[in-house]
Coordinates of C-alpha atoms and ligand atoms in Angstrom, one line a residue:
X244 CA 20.3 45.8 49.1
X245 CA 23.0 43.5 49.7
X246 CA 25.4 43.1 46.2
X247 CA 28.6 40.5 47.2
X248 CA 31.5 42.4 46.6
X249 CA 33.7 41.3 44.0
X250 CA 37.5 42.6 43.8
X251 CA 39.2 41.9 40.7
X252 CA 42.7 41.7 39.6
X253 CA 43.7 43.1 35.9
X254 CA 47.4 41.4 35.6
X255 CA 47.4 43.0 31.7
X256 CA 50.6 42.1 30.0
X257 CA 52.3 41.3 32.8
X258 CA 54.0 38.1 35.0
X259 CA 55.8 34.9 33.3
X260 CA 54.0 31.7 33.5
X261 CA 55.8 30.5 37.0
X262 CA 55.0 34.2 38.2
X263 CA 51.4 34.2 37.7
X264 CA 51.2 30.8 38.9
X265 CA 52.8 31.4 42.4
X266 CA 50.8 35.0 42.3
X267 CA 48.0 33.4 42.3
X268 CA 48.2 30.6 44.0
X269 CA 49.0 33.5 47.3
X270 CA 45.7 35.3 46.1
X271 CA 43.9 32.0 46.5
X272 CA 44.6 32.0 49.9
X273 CA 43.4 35.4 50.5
X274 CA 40.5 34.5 48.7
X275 CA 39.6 31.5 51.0
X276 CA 40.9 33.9 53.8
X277 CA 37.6 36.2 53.0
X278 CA 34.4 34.0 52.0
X279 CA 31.9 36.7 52.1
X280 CA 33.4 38.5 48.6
X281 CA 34.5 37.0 45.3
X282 CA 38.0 37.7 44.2
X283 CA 38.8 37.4 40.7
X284 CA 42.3 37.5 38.7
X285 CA 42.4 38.4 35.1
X286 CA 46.4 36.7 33.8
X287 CA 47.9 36.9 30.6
X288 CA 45.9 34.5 28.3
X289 CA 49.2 32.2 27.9
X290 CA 48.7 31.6 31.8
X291 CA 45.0 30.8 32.1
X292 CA 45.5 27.0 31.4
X293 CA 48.0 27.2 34.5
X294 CA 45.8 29.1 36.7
X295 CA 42.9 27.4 36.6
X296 CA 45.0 24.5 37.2
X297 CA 46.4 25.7 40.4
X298 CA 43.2 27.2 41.7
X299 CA 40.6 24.5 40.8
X300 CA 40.2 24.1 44.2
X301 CA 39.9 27.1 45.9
X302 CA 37.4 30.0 45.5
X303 CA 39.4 32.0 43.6
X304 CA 37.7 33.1 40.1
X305 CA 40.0 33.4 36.9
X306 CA 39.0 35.5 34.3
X307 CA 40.2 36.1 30.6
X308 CA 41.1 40.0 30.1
X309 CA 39.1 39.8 26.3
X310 CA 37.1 37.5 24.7
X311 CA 35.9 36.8 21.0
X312 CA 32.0 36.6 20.0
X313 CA 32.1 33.2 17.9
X314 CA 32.7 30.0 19.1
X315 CA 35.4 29.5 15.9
X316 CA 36.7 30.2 13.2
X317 CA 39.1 32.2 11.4
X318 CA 39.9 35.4 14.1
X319 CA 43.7 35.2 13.6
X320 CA 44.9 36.4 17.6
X321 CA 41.6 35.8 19.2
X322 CA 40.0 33.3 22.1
X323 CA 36.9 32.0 21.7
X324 CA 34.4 31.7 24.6
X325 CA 34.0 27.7 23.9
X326 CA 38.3 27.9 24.4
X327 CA 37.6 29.8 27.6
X328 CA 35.4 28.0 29.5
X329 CA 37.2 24.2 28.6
X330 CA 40.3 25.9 30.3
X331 CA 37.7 26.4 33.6
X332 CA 37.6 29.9 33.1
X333 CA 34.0 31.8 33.3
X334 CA 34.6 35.6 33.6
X335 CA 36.3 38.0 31.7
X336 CA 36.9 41.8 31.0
X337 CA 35.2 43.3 27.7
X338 CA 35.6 47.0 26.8
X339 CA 38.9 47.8 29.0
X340 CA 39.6 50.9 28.0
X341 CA 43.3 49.8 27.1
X342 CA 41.6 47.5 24.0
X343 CA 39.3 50.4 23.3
X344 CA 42.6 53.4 23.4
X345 CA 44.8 50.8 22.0
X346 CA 43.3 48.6 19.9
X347 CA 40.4 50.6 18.7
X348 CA 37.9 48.1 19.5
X349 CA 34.7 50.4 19.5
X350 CA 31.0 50.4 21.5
X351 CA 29.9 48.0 18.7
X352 CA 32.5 45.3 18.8
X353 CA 32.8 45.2 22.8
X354 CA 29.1 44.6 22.4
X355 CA 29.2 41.4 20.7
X356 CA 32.2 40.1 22.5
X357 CA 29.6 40.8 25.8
X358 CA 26.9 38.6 23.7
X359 CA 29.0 36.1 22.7
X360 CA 30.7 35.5 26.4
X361 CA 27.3 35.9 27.9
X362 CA 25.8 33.5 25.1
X363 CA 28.2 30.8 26.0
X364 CA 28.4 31.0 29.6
X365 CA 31.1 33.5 30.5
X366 CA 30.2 36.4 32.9
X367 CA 31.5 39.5 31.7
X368 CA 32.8 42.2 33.1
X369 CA 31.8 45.7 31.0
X370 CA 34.1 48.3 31.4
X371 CA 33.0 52.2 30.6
X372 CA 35.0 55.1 31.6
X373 CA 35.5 58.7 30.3
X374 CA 38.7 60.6 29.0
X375 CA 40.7 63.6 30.9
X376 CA 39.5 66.0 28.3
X377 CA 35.6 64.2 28.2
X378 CA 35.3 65.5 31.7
X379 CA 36.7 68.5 31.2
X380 CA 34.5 69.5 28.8
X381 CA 31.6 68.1 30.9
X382 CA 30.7 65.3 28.9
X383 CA 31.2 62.4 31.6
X384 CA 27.8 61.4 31.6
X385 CA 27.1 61.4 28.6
X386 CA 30.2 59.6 26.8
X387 CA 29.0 56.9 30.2
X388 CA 25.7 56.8 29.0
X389 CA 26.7 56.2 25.3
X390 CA 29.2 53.4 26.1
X391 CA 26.3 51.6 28.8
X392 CA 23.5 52.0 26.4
X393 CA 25.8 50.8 22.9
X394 CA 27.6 47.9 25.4
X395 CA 24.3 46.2 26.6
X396 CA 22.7 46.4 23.3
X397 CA 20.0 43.4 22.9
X398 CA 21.6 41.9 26.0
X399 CA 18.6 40.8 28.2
X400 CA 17.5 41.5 31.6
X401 CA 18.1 37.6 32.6
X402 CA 21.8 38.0 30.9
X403 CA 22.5 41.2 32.7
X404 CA 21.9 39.5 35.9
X405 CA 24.9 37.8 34.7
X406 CA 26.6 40.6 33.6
X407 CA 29.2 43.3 35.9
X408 CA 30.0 47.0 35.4
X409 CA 33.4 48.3 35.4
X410 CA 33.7 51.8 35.9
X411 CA 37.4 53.4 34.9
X412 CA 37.7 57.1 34.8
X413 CA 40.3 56.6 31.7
X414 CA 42.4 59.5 33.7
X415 CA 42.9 57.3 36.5
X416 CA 44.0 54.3 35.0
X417 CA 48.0 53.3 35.9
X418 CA 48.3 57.4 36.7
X419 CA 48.4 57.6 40.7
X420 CA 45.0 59.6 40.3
X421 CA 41.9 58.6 41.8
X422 CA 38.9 59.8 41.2
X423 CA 37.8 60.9 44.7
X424 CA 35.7 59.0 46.6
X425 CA 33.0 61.5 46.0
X426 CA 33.5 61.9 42.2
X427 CA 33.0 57.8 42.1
X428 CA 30.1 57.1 43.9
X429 CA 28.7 60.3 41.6
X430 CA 29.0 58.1 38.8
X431 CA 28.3 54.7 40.6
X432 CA 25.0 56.2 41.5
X433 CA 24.4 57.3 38.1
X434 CA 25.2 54.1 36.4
X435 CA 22.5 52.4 38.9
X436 CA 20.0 54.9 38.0
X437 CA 20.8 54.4 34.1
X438 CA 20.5 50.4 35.1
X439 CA 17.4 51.2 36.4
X440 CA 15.8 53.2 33.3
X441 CA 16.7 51.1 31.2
X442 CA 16.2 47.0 33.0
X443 CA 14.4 47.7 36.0
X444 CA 14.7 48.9 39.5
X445 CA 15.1 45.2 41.0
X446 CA 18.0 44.2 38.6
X447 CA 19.8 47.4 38.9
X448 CA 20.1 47.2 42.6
X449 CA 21.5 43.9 42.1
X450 CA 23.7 44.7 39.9
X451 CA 27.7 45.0 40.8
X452 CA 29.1 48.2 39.5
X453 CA 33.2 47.9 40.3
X454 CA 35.5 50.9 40.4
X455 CA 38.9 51.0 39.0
X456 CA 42.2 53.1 38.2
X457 CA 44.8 53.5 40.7
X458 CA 43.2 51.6 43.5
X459 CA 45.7 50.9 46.1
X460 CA 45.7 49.4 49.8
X461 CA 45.3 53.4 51.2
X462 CA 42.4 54.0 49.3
X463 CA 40.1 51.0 49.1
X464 CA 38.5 51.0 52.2
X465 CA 36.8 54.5 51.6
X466 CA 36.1 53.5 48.0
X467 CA 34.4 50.3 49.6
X468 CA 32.4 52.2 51.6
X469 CA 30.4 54.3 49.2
X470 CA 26.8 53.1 48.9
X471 CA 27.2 52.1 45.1
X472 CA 30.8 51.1 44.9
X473 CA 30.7 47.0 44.8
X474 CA 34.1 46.7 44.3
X475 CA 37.4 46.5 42.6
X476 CA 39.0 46.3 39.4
X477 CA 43.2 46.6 40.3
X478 CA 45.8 46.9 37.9
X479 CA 49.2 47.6 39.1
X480 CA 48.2 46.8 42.6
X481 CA 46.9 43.2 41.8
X482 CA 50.9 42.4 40.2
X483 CA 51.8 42.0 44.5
X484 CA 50.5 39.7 46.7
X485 CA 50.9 41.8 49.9
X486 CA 49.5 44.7 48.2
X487 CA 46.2 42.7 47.0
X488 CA 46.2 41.1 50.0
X489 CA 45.3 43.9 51.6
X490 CA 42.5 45.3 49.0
X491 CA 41.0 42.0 48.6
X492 CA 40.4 42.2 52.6
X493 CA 39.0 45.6 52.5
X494 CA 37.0 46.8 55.9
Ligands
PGA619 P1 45.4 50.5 37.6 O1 44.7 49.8 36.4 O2 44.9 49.9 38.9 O3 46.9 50.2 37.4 O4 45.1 51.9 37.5 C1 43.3 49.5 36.5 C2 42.8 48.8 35.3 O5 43.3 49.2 34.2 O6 41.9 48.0 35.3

């Protein structure tokens, strides 16, 4: 089964508006370099009017790092979907584990920020991933299998066909640790099974699962090749060109 790989860049709270202009006006050109995989960058949402601007024509994809489930209204700090897409902008990250640490958004509200992007025409990108001391106590699967089932709640099979998977081992997120190769396509594997149980057999294989925390230019090519890794999601390595560069042309 043939999934396009997408690699994604997470630029979190980083990059003025000039920066994350030039940055990704550079990543365009790597993304035009390599037309047989999306590439995706996630700036600040005070750059994504910019962005778009400078990317319209190119095949780079921009991406909001959160969205909000109504179309308006009083949500003091929020973006609505409808504000999203009339900047050009039709992905974006729901469930990073930063909002959920952080900002205690929980299984319940990163599902209805899914629904509501999905609803008005913004892919998401659902990200899962278990704690240091969930694997330790040998609850990875489980804690996966909670956040999968609680995230895609009434989403449908035609919406998850829209719809990516995110998997960030919390541990490995901005620490210098990977999960092995081995220890990801263990979950990658799993998730597609899970996919599978609960859609179908047919979506699930078409479904892009990405891996992210710590991904660097040393370790992306063996992450790429595992069966069920589809791809990328970078943080501190998506903040340079040359070092994105390289992981957005992954062999
Ligand atoms: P990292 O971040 O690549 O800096 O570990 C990944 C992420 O949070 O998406």
């Amino acid at each position: 089964m043939h999934r396009r790989p997408l690699i994604a860049g997470n630029w979190k709270m980083h990059l003025t508006l000039t920066e994350a202009v030039n940055l990704a006006r550079t990543v365009a050109t790597s993304a035009s370099a390599c037309p047989d995989r999306d590439v995706m960058v996630a700036p600040a949402s005070t750059a994504l009017a910019a962005v778009c601007n400078a990317v319209a024509d190119t095949p780079l994809l921009v991406g909001a790092q959160n969205v909000a489930w109504e179309k308006e209204g009083a949500f003091t700090g929020e973006i609505s979907p409808i504000m999203l897409t009339d900047l050009g902008v039709n992905m974006a990250l729901v469930g990073h584990s930063e909002r959920r640490q952080i900002f205690g958004e929980d299984d319940a509200m990163i599902n209805r920020r899914l629904r509501g992007a999905l609803h008005f025409g913004i892919r998401p990108v659902l990200c899962i991933g278990e704690t240091l001391a969930e694997r330790e106590d040998g609850r990875t699967f489980a804690v996966l299998e909670s956040q999968v089932r609680q995230g895609l709640h009434e989403v449908s099979i035609e919406q998850m066909a829209e719809t990516v998977l995110a998997y960030e081992p919390v541990w490995a997120i901005g620490t210098g640790k990977t999960a092995t190769t081995e220890q990801a396509q263990e979950v990658h594997g799993f998730l597609r099974r899970l996919l599978a149980a609960i859609y179908e057999k047919t979506l699930a294989d078409k479904t892009r699962i990405l891996y992210g925390g710590s991904v660097k230019p040393d370790n992306i090519d063996a992450l790429m090749a595992q069966p069920d890794i589809d791809g990328a999601l970078v943080g501190g390595a998506a903040l340079k060109a040359e070092s994105f560069d390289r992981i957005v042309q992954f062999r």
